[in-house]
Amino acid sequence: MAKRSIVPFGPQHPVLPEPIHLDLVLEDEVVVDAVPSIGFVHRGLEKLVETKDFKEYVYIAERVCGICSFGHGLGYCQTLEQIMNVEVPPRARYLRTIWMEMSRVHSHLLWLGLLADAMGFESLFMESWKLREKILDMFDATTGGRVIFSVNCIGGVLKDMDETMLKNIVDTCNEMEKELKPIADAFLRDYTTGSRLRGLGVLTPEQATLMGAVGPMLRASGIAYDARKLGYAAYDELDLEPITSNDGDSYARCEVRIREISQSFDLIRQAAARIPAGPIAVPVKGFPKGEYFTRIEQPRGEAIYYVKANGTKFIDRFRLRTPTTSNIPPMLNMLKGCQLADVPLLILTIDPCISCTER
Amino acid sequence: MKKLAKSPWLLHYDASSCNGCDIEVLACTTPKYDIERFGIINTGDPFQADILLITGGVNAQCESVVKQLYEQMPNPKVVVAVGICACTGGVFKDCYNIKGGIDTVIPVDVYVPGCAARPQAIIDGVVKALEILEEKRRNYHENKEEG
Amino acid sequence: MEAANTIEPITMARFMPQVIRFKMDGWRVVQICAARLPDGYELSYSFAKGYDMRTLRLTVATEESVPSITQVYPGAFLQENEAAELFGVKVESIQGDYHDKLYRIARPTPFKEKG
């Protein structure tokens, strides 16, 4: 008869940059159940929309999360632009696309580093984060901020990039693509990382759909769904195919994210080549009235933004369903049956973003 | 900078922040900023930490965790509040679930402003914290000898 | 790409059968959102298949309870718990009910009143 015990995991844990707590029910070393308790980062940001001017709230939407910051600003602005029938100038749409893809590169490299750290591969962590600094430098040069940069506004963007800057970004991307190669090989071709990741936490396509997985997690299970195909910002004018893998294990999730970094470089190059001249924002008059659901593809997956406005400067309801909210239930499914020692790594493979989830 | 008397170890905790400052704290330990050249190591264990780098505005639930981590750290210890929401509550100050600032829960020695705080500012804060740590260490030993 | 994104009002009687039909047809649950009305709540359940998204809209009175969809879609428990805790929506028999202890916030149902 196996011995049952309950092991608390978190909220403060060496592999977790953010607090989440799980009660793991174990039979000997095998996890039979996992009960999450969240709320360590819950601030109540959705409520602030009732007392802040809707234009001012863009800055708060961006601070829902410091990693997915640009995307949250973008999602909020797009929802209001839809409600208020604002036509965003093409140049602004392209600039948004470039920043969004740069955010994806930064987020995926950050995740790769954390994954390496969770495996105890310290030098690979350092290499990934060293490469990531180049993207942060480009953020710094184009917007003046490294992680939170407040360039979105309702009706467009606040800052422009000139020719030199665009060329600079493309050059950096080319350079980074070369430097990514050895890092990618260390993750995908190395024997030790392969044996740590392969077959760990398999999620079948049926489970993924039923539990509501999104983003790289869904695509690693073989389902080609990428909200960028909906064609917001300038994505409808760029060539883009969702990246998938079929195994559904941790290795597949790692592979999908690494290939998405290359895809983002490609999208940035395409956007920089096709960006039209023109204004970067249109003035927005009046107050919003109506409601709308927007979907955008964040680095971690599809995010939903909902705004219900009543015709005054204060919005009635803002709702943000983040990718991690959707990815936690399938993660709990994966945890059942795994070894206790695999738990930290498995939690990391969904790329959890707790401050997004709890807002 | 004066010679450091100690190789202090860091503990980082996210007390309801947005992640922005947390990834910047981690970025400090990576090759570009490399806080480890001061002999500093980022540890996950409060029992072995000298400096607590803490971000965020503290909510109702993590209050007890913050207090517990602070209690678990051995004396003498220094607390660095990283980011404007750790200093005062920042943009989250009006939220219903935010207490507003780390100093509402535990004593803070160094405040690092910024949203998000830049790595240079964080390193500056840590170096300041080292001086305070050294002073606390001296006082701690004197008190011990006296009584 | 043109994809559906609709909001469809639905009655309580037709709600659960429709959710089960979605599940049979292979739709996934996207999000659950509550919003405050003067005398009750507006609950929006979004489902998606491929790139199409349909949102079912339930309107309930303050004291009226709604059935949980976790029997059909077990992954929905986080968002149902959230609506129950933040708004005070009465959701019946959630699989994995936290009984208003999901976020463990300082004051109960902060979204119930304006401001």
XYZ file of C-alpha atoms in Angstrom:
621
model
C 0.000 0.000 0.000
C 1.512 3.264 -1.111
C 1.784 5.973 1.478
C -0.274 9.094 0.848
C 1.095 12.467 1.773
C 0.491 16.099 0.912
C 3.414 18.286 -0.044
C 2.962 22.051 -0.244
C 4.700 23.650 -3.225
C 5.348 27.406 -3.233
C 4.505 30.260 -3.024
C 8.190 31.065 -2.671
C 10.163 28.531 -4.693
C 13.587 28.737 -6.358
C 12.328 27.975 -9.881
C 9.326 30.262 -9.693
C 9.881 33.928 -10.369
C 6.282 34.447 -9.294
C 4.243 33.071 -6.419
C 1.795 30.229 -6.959
C 0.908 27.618 -4.408
C 0.014 23.998 -5.091
C -0.969 21.296 -2.673
C 0.422 18.105 -4.185
C -1.204 14.855 -3.105
C 1.432 12.140 -3.408
C 1.422 8.394 -3.364
C 5.048 7.665 -2.586
C 6.785 9.806 -5.234
C 3.909 10.002 -7.703
C 1.550 12.964 -7.834
C -2.080 11.844 -7.792
C -3.712 15.228 -7.437
C -2.758 18.880 -7.430
C -4.879 21.645 -5.929
C -3.797 25.171 -6.830
C -4.346 28.152 -4.603
C -3.714 31.437 -6.292
C -4.268 35.014 -5.233
C -0.801 36.044 -4.132
C -0.673 38.625 -6.929
C -4.349 39.533 -7.164
C -4.568 43.320 -7.127
C -7.996 44.038 -8.621
C -6.902 45.981 -11.703
C -10.127 45.292 -13.599
C -11.971 47.315 -10.997
C -9.839 50.432 -11.559
C -11.480 50.931 -14.951
C -14.570 52.234 -13.119
C -12.679 55.121 -11.572
C -10.028 55.975 -14.195
C -10.470 57.794 -17.480
C -10.603 55.249 -20.329
C -7.610 56.805 -22.084
C -5.596 56.804 -18.884
C -6.404 53.147 -18.296
C -4.101 52.114 -21.170
C -1.189 52.599 -18.770
C -2.823 50.395 -16.159
C -3.695 47.704 -18.719
C 0.005 47.581 -19.605
C 0.878 47.041 -15.980
C -1.266 43.950 -15.637
C 1.942 42.132 -16.438
C 5.499 43.228 -17.082
C 6.309 40.450 -19.536
C 3.227 40.650 -21.739
C 2.928 44.399 -21.199
C 2.819 45.556 -24.823
C 0.189 43.006 -25.785
C -2.144 44.005 -22.961
C -1.980 47.643 -24.008
C -2.596 46.609 -27.599
C -5.570 44.398 -26.742
C -7.228 47.102 -24.670
C -6.686 49.760 -27.348
C -7.957 47.513 -30.130
C -11.140 46.747 -28.218
C -11.900 50.428 -27.733
C -10.981 51.238 -31.334
C -13.500 48.617 -32.412
C -16.215 50.061 -30.166
C -15.522 53.663 -31.209
C -15.035 52.816 -34.918
C -11.551 54.300 -35.045
C -9.554 53.542 -38.186
C -5.926 53.081 -37.119
C -3.409 54.388 -39.700
C -1.466 51.626 -41.536
C 1.924 52.766 -40.278
C 0.725 52.456 -36.685
C -0.556 48.938 -37.385
C 2.846 47.918 -38.719
C 4.690 49.507 -35.801
C 2.425 47.622 -33.401
C 3.211 44.393 -35.218
C 6.958 44.994 -34.936
C 6.783 45.724 -31.214
C 4.460 42.784 -30.629
C 6.858 40.383 -32.346
C 9.809 41.829 -30.463
C 7.843 41.192 -27.266
C 7.347 37.607 -28.339
C 11.073 37.134 -28.894
C 11.839 38.627 -25.489
C 9.209 36.522 -23.752
C 10.228 33.234 -25.376
C 13.923 33.827 -24.669
C 13.043 34.626 -21.074
C 11.133 31.367 -20.866
C 13.984 29.384 -22.429
C 16.307 30.782 -19.790
C 13.947 29.853 -16.965
C 13.534 26.355 -18.408
C 17.300 25.899 -18.521
C 17.511 27.146 -14.947
C 14.836 24.666 -13.830
C 16.852 21.866 -15.416
C 19.935 23.064 -13.566
C 21.626 24.143 -16.791
C 22.962 27.436 -15.473
C 25.150 28.436 -18.425
C 22.294 27.975 -20.880
C 20.154 30.253 -18.709
C 22.859 32.904 -18.885
C 23.238 32.505 -22.659
C 19.497 32.842 -23.287
C 19.225 35.940 -21.153
C 22.339 37.437 -22.692
C 20.715 37.126 -26.102
C 17.485 38.579 -24.766
C 19.295 41.765 -23.707
C 19.700 42.671 -27.394
C 15.934 42.861 -27.824
C 15.631 44.890 -24.632
C 18.224 47.298 -26.041
C 16.060 47.694 -29.129
C 13.039 48.409 -26.928
C 15.121 50.943 -25.073
C 16.212 52.603 -28.317
C 12.714 52.725 -29.853
C 10.556 53.517 -26.829
C 12.753 54.492 -23.895
C 11.666 51.598 -21.704
C 13.037 48.125 -21.252
C 10.040 46.135 -20.092
C 7.075 48.501 -19.841
C 7.090 51.088 -22.539
C 3.668 52.708 -22.940
C 3.723 53.376 -26.677
C 0.151 52.323 -27.365
C -2.676 54.811 -27.326
C -6.258 54.567 -28.508
C -6.071 55.448 -32.195
C -2.467 54.488 -32.877
C 0.960 54.615 -31.296
C 2.888 57.405 -29.595
C 6.344 56.913 -31.092
C 7.618 56.420 -34.613
C 10.706 54.636 -35.944
C 12.786 56.177 -38.704
C 14.550 54.334 -41.549
C 17.829 53.948 -39.651
C 16.041 52.502 -36.671
C 14.125 49.983 -38.774
C 17.343 48.915 -40.469
C 18.979 48.638 -37.079
C 16.184 46.374 -35.862
C 16.425 44.124 -38.917
C 20.218 43.908 -38.521
C 19.820 42.996 -34.847
C 17.304 40.318 -35.769
C 19.669 38.790 -38.319
C 22.484 38.827 -35.820
C 20.308 37.319 -33.100
C 19.105 34.599 -35.412
C 22.712 33.462 -35.851
C 23.329 33.537 -32.128
C 20.095 31.696 -31.416
C 21.279 28.675 -33.388
C 23.706 27.236 -30.803
C 21.218 27.915 -27.995
C 18.449 26.177 -29.935
C 20.757 23.239 -30.572
C 21.530 22.949 -26.876
C 17.792 22.667 -26.178
C 16.718 20.520 -29.074
C 19.693 18.371 -29.994
C 21.528 17.906 -26.736
C 21.189 14.422 -25.303
C 20.697 15.503 -21.671
C 18.058 18.180 -22.285
C 16.295 15.805 -24.666
C 16.101 13.036 -22.127
C 14.821 15.484 -19.509
C 12.070 16.870 -21.723
C 10.934 14.056 -24.001
C 7.790 12.240 -22.942
C 7.290 14.524 -19.964
C 3.762 15.863 -19.433
C 2.059 14.635 -22.579
C -1.110 16.501 -23.509
C -3.236 14.910 -26.234
C -5.134 17.127 -28.705
C -8.461 15.958 -27.212
C -7.409 16.873 -23.680
C -6.003 20.179 -24.875
C -9.321 21.158 -26.474
C -11.444 19.939 -23.590
C -9.378 21.686 -20.908
C -9.045 24.821 -23.016
C -5.283 25.014 -23.619
C -4.093 27.943 -25.742
C -0.959 29.207 -27.427
C 2.259 27.194 -27.792
C 0.773 24.595 -25.469
C -2.133 23.949 -27.866
C 0.084 24.091 -30.925
C 2.546 21.625 -29.395
C -0.357 19.173 -29.254
C -0.806 19.467 -32.999
C -3.656 21.968 -33.254
C -2.878 24.813 -35.637
C -4.628 27.704 -33.916
C -2.898 31.055 -33.782
C -5.019 34.148 -33.113
C -2.660 36.215 -35.261
C -4.355 34.592 -38.251
C -7.442 36.669 -37.397
C -5.551 39.526 -38.966
C -5.441 42.292 -36.362
C -2.680 44.930 -36.536
C -0.783 44.200 -39.774
C -0.857 40.424 -39.539
C -3.381 40.125 -42.363
C -0.787 41.556 -44.752
C 2.113 39.345 -43.636
C 2.869 35.720 -44.431
C 2.301 33.660 -41.354
C 1.598 29.996 -40.701
C 0.951 28.620 -37.196
C 3.844 26.512 -35.929
C 2.836 23.119 -34.598
C 4.370 19.953 -33.277
C 2.698 16.616 -32.738
C 4.122 15.008 -29.611
C 2.399 17.198 -27.024
C 5.227 16.713 -24.509
C 7.591 19.215 -22.912
C 10.078 18.810 -25.737
C 7.387 19.732 -28.281
C 6.463 22.842 -26.299
C 10.110 23.854 -26.212
C 10.468 23.220 -29.938
C 7.360 25.247 -30.813
C 8.603 28.228 -28.822
C 12.075 28.123 -30.344
C 10.650 27.963 -33.856
C 8.314 30.827 -32.988
C 11.303 33.004 -32.176
C 12.568 32.472 -35.729
C 9.074 33.122 -37.047
C 8.989 36.418 -35.169
C 12.317 37.465 -36.702
C 10.831 36.705 -40.079
C 7.684 38.718 -39.349
C 9.753 41.678 -38.169
C 11.750 41.563 -41.425
C 8.564 41.380 -43.485
C 6.962 44.248 -41.583
C 10.080 46.425 -41.824
C 10.185 45.864 -45.579
C 6.507 46.652 -46.187
C 5.835 49.431 -43.683
C 4.024 52.333 -45.387
C 4.668 56.003 -44.685
C 2.026 58.156 -43.050
C 0.677 59.315 -39.701
C 1.077 57.118 -36.625
C -2.120 58.037 -34.797
C -5.536 59.573 -35.357
C -7.239 61.800 -32.781
C -10.034 60.117 -30.860
C -13.070 62.179 -29.899
C -16.057 61.373 -27.750
C -16.703 58.548 -25.332
C -17.133 54.845 -26.080
C -20.523 53.129 -25.982
C -21.017 49.444 -26.642
C -19.238 46.179 -26.017
C -16.752 43.983 -27.827
C -14.610 40.870 -27.388
C -11.115 41.078 -28.868
C -8.734 38.167 -29.318
C -5.024 38.633 -29.727
C -2.129 36.187 -29.664
C 0.147 36.906 -26.732
C 3.487 35.088 -26.406
C 1.755 32.655 -24.044
C -1.343 32.204 -26.174
C -4.684 33.690 -27.002
C -5.844 36.488 -24.714
C -9.387 37.872 -24.582
C -10.199 41.502 -23.898
C -13.753 42.573 -23.199
C -14.933 46.112 -22.709
C -18.466 47.221 -21.920
C -18.761 50.971 -22.143
C -21.701 53.196 -21.310
C -20.992 56.454 -23.138
C -19.171 58.241 -20.311
C -15.446 58.503 -19.729
C -15.613 55.683 -17.190
C -16.002 52.169 -18.575
C -18.474 49.770 -16.933
C -16.515 46.580 -17.203
C -13.120 45.516 -18.477
C -12.375 41.839 -18.537
C -9.111 40.208 -19.439
C -8.848 36.454 -19.866
C -5.172 35.716 -20.011
C -3.507 32.661 -21.593
C -2.307 31.265 -18.268
C -5.860 31.215 -16.865
C -6.676 28.802 -19.664
C -3.452 26.843 -19.361
C -3.632 26.085 -15.628
C -6.417 23.419 -15.899
C -4.516 21.364 -18.533
C -1.363 21.775 -16.439
C -3.157 20.225 -13.452
C -4.131 17.356 -15.739
C -0.517 16.835 -16.754
C 0.683 16.885 -13.172
C -1.415 13.852 -12.275
C 0.786 10.817 -12.609
C 4.126 12.584 -12.806
C 7.040 12.279 -10.381
C 7.462 14.844 -7.622
C 10.850 15.837 -9.058
C 9.245 16.715 -12.399
C 6.713 19.133 -10.910
C 8.797 22.354 -11.136
C 9.783 21.636 -14.723
C 6.236 20.761 -15.760
C 4.860 23.942 -14.245
C 7.434 25.908 -16.197
C 6.621 24.278 -19.536
C 3.232 26.010 -19.670
C 5.115 29.313 -19.303
C 2.991 30.454 -16.369
C 2.425 34.149 -15.952
C 0.743 34.514 -12.599
C 0.409 38.272 -12.434
C -1.467 38.129 -15.760
C -3.748 35.422 -14.433
C -4.739 37.155 -11.243
C -4.638 40.777 -12.382
C 33.584 51.641 -4.147
C 35.131 50.372 -0.945
C 36.157 46.779 -0.601
C 33.221 44.606 0.391
C 33.525 42.848 3.689
C 31.099 40.117 2.778
C 29.670 38.181 -0.159
C 25.992 38.736 0.531
C 23.282 36.442 -0.789
C 20.045 37.743 -2.250
C 16.525 36.515 -1.817
C 13.960 37.748 -4.290
C 10.217 37.677 -3.680
C 7.318 38.930 -5.766
C 4.770 40.467 -3.395
C 1.961 41.243 -5.901
C 3.997 43.072 -8.496
C 3.451 43.046 -12.251
C 6.565 40.981 -13.068
C 8.327 43.897 -14.716
C 10.649 44.539 -11.781
C 11.047 40.818 -11.135
C 12.479 40.117 -14.547
C 14.733 43.129 -14.126
C 15.977 41.723 -10.815
C 16.747 38.468 -12.623
C 18.356 40.402 -15.480
C 20.773 41.867 -12.909
C 22.217 38.418 -12.334
C 22.793 37.712 -16.046
C 25.967 38.471 -18.033
C 25.218 42.039 -19.096
C 24.756 43.460 -15.603
C 26.305 40.615 -13.670
C 25.663 41.405 -10.039
C 27.675 38.283 -9.191
C 30.888 40.193 -9.742
C 30.304 41.695 -6.286
C 30.273 38.184 -4.888
C 26.499 38.294 -4.690
C 24.514 35.121 -5.298
C 20.807 34.900 -5.947
C 19.513 32.211 -3.599
C 16.051 30.749 -3.198
C 16.471 30.014 0.478
C 15.479 32.640 3.047
C 17.563 30.960 5.765
C 20.742 31.757 3.855
C 19.894 35.226 2.581
C 21.250 38.583 3.745
C 19.380 40.916 1.425
C 15.691 40.678 0.578
C 14.863 42.185 -2.813
C 11.128 42.595 -2.812
C 8.777 43.945 -5.449
C 5.106 44.855 -5.550
C 2.490 46.520 -3.399
C 1.635 43.623 -1.023
C -1.898 42.237 -1.063
C -3.994 40.692 1.665
C -2.841 37.155 0.965
C 0.901 37.573 0.531
C 1.251 39.747 3.622
C 1.814 36.728 5.840
C 4.287 35.212 3.355
C 6.339 38.410 3.330
C 6.379 38.525 7.121
C 7.372 34.884 7.307
C 10.221 35.282 4.815
C 11.494 38.269 6.771
C 11.351 36.316 10.023
C 13.201 33.386 8.479
C 16.157 35.477 7.363
C 19.031 35.531 9.851
C 20.103 38.763 11.522
C 21.505 41.184 10.407
C 19.396 41.621 7.281
C 18.513 44.368 4.830
C 15.341 44.895 2.807
C 15.392 46.595 -0.603
C 12.015 47.638 -2.037
C 12.337 47.462 -5.829
C 10.011 49.492 -8.047
C 7.561 52.261 -7.338
C 4.763 49.936 -6.232
C 7.063 48.410 -3.618
C 7.877 51.939 -2.417
C 4.395 53.472 -2.286
C 1.888 51.298 -4.119
C 2.400 53.120 -7.433
C -0.346 52.649 -10.036
C -1.847 49.897 -7.903
C -2.366 52.185 -4.915
C -6.110 52.581 -5.594
C -6.761 48.854 -5.989
C -9.049 47.258 -3.422
C -6.652 44.457 -2.665
C -3.382 46.384 -2.290
C -1.966 47.548 1.023
C 0.431 49.945 -0.706
C 4.157 49.573 -0.249
C 6.377 47.013 1.442
C 6.933 49.277 4.452
C 3.314 48.746 5.512
C 4.331 45.199 6.418
C 8.070 44.993 7.140
C 10.772 47.645 7.697
C 12.494 48.753 4.484
C 16.073 50.032 4.319
C 16.506 51.031 0.667
C 13.879 52.269 -1.785
C 14.546 51.823 -5.525
C 12.047 53.809 -7.633
C 11.095 53.208 -11.266
C 8.385 51.481 -13.252
C 9.954 49.177 -14.009
C 13.138 49.817 -12.005
C 16.133 49.655 -14.314
C 18.911 47.154 -13.587
C 21.380 49.991 -12.972
C 19.081 51.397 -10.295
C 18.611 47.972 -8.714
C 22.372 47.379 -8.539
C 22.800 50.844 -7.061
C 20.196 49.963 -4.438
C 21.923 46.691 -3.620
C 25.283 48.445 -3.194
C 23.636 50.946 -0.839
C 22.103 48.022 1.014
C 25.562 46.511 1.462
C 26.742 49.573 3.366
C 23.701 49.399 5.613
C 24.259 45.679 6.089
C 27.849 46.297 7.150
C 26.742 48.904 9.680
C 24.020 46.625 11.015
C 26.540 43.827 11.315
C 28.854 46.023 13.399
C 26.001 47.122 15.677
C 24.798 43.564 15.953
C 28.175 42.308 17.179
C 28.634 45.243 19.586
C 25.216 44.600 21.094
C 26.046 40.960 21.423
C 29.273 41.669 23.259
C 27.559 44.118 25.603
C 24.658 42.026 26.486
C -9.390 36.258 -42.079
C -13.098 36.775 -41.435
C -14.183 34.839 -38.371
C -17.418 34.838 -36.416
C -17.494 36.844 -33.188
C -21.083 37.072 -32.012
C -22.927 37.669 -28.751
C -26.184 35.678 -28.493
C -28.672 36.153 -25.653
C -29.918 32.823 -24.312
C -32.483 31.737 -21.754
C -31.622 29.662 -18.713
C -33.641 26.690 -20.022
C -31.773 26.538 -23.308
C -28.354 27.308 -21.834
C -27.119 23.918 -20.581
C -28.368 21.974 -23.648
C -26.487 24.442 -25.848
C -23.274 24.021 -23.806
C -23.536 20.239 -24.174
C -24.104 20.641 -27.906
C -20.944 22.762 -28.104
C -19.002 20.051 -26.372
C -20.347 17.342 -28.709
C -19.300 19.442 -31.704
C -15.776 19.904 -30.343
C -15.918 23.552 -29.294
C -13.634 24.731 -26.522
C -14.557 27.151 -23.759
C -12.733 30.442 -24.201
C -13.790 32.666 -21.363
C -16.462 33.318 -18.764
C -17.170 36.886 -17.796
C -19.608 38.466 -15.368
C -20.754 42.068 -15.521
C -22.911 44.010 -13.096
C -26.431 45.152 -13.965
C -28.618 47.368 -11.735
C -30.591 44.335 -10.492
C -28.453 41.339 -11.333
C -25.653 40.101 -13.517
C -24.875 39.543 -17.135
C -22.872 36.371 -17.713
C -21.025 35.844 -20.985
C -19.737 32.400 -21.895
C -17.530 32.349 -24.985
C -16.858 29.205 -26.981
C -14.620 28.750 -29.979
C -13.999 26.218 -32.674
C -11.183 26.982 -35.051
C -11.273 30.748 -35.489
C -15.001 31.178 -34.888
C -16.125 32.461 -31.513
C -19.662 32.557 -30.147
C -20.622 34.138 -26.861
C -23.748 33.057 -24.977
C -25.272 35.784 -22.840
C -27.256 34.889 -19.717
C -29.023 37.553 -17.684
C -29.726 36.591 -14.085
C -31.204 38.335 -11.058
C -28.986 38.964 -8.017
C -30.303 36.041 -6.008
C -30.819 33.677 -8.939
C -28.333 30.835 -9.201
C -26.761 29.532 -12.394
C -25.650 25.968 -13.133
C -21.936 25.314 -13.308
C -20.571 24.175 -16.657
C -17.671 22.338 -15.022
C -19.571 19.035 -15.377
C -19.198 19.501 -19.118
C -16.003 21.534 -19.319
C -13.874 20.788 -16.216
C -11.339 23.450 -17.231
C -13.833 26.237 -16.513
C -13.540 25.975 -12.720
C -11.095 28.873 -12.281
C -13.218 31.392 -14.118
C -16.481 30.293 -12.475
C -14.873 30.581 -9.063
C -13.651 34.025 -10.003
C -17.137 35.239 -11.006
C -18.537 33.825 -7.771
C -15.911 35.450 -5.587
C -15.579 38.866 -7.221
C -19.254 39.476 -8.107
C -21.136 37.203 -5.764
C -22.767 35.284 -8.627
C -24.370 32.150 -7.246
C -22.878 29.287 -9.246
C -24.242 25.873 -8.318
C -22.035 22.834 -7.720
C -18.728 23.784 -9.305
C -16.342 20.839 -9.548
C -13.515 22.196 -7.464
C -15.469 24.887 -5.631
C -13.233 27.238 -3.662
C -16.196 28.726 -1.729
C -15.012 32.319 -2.223
C -11.479 31.469 -1.181
C -9.804 31.573 -4.602
C -8.131 34.965 -4.255
C -8.734 35.312 -0.516
C -9.273 39.043 -0.858
C -9.644 41.423 2.039
C -13.261 42.433 1.358
C -16.032 40.260 -0.098
C -17.422 40.702 -3.635
C -15.603 43.954 -4.542
C -17.202 44.172 -8.005
C -20.768 44.024 -6.700
C -20.976 47.773 -6.027
C -19.895 50.518 -8.379
C -16.760 52.599 -7.755
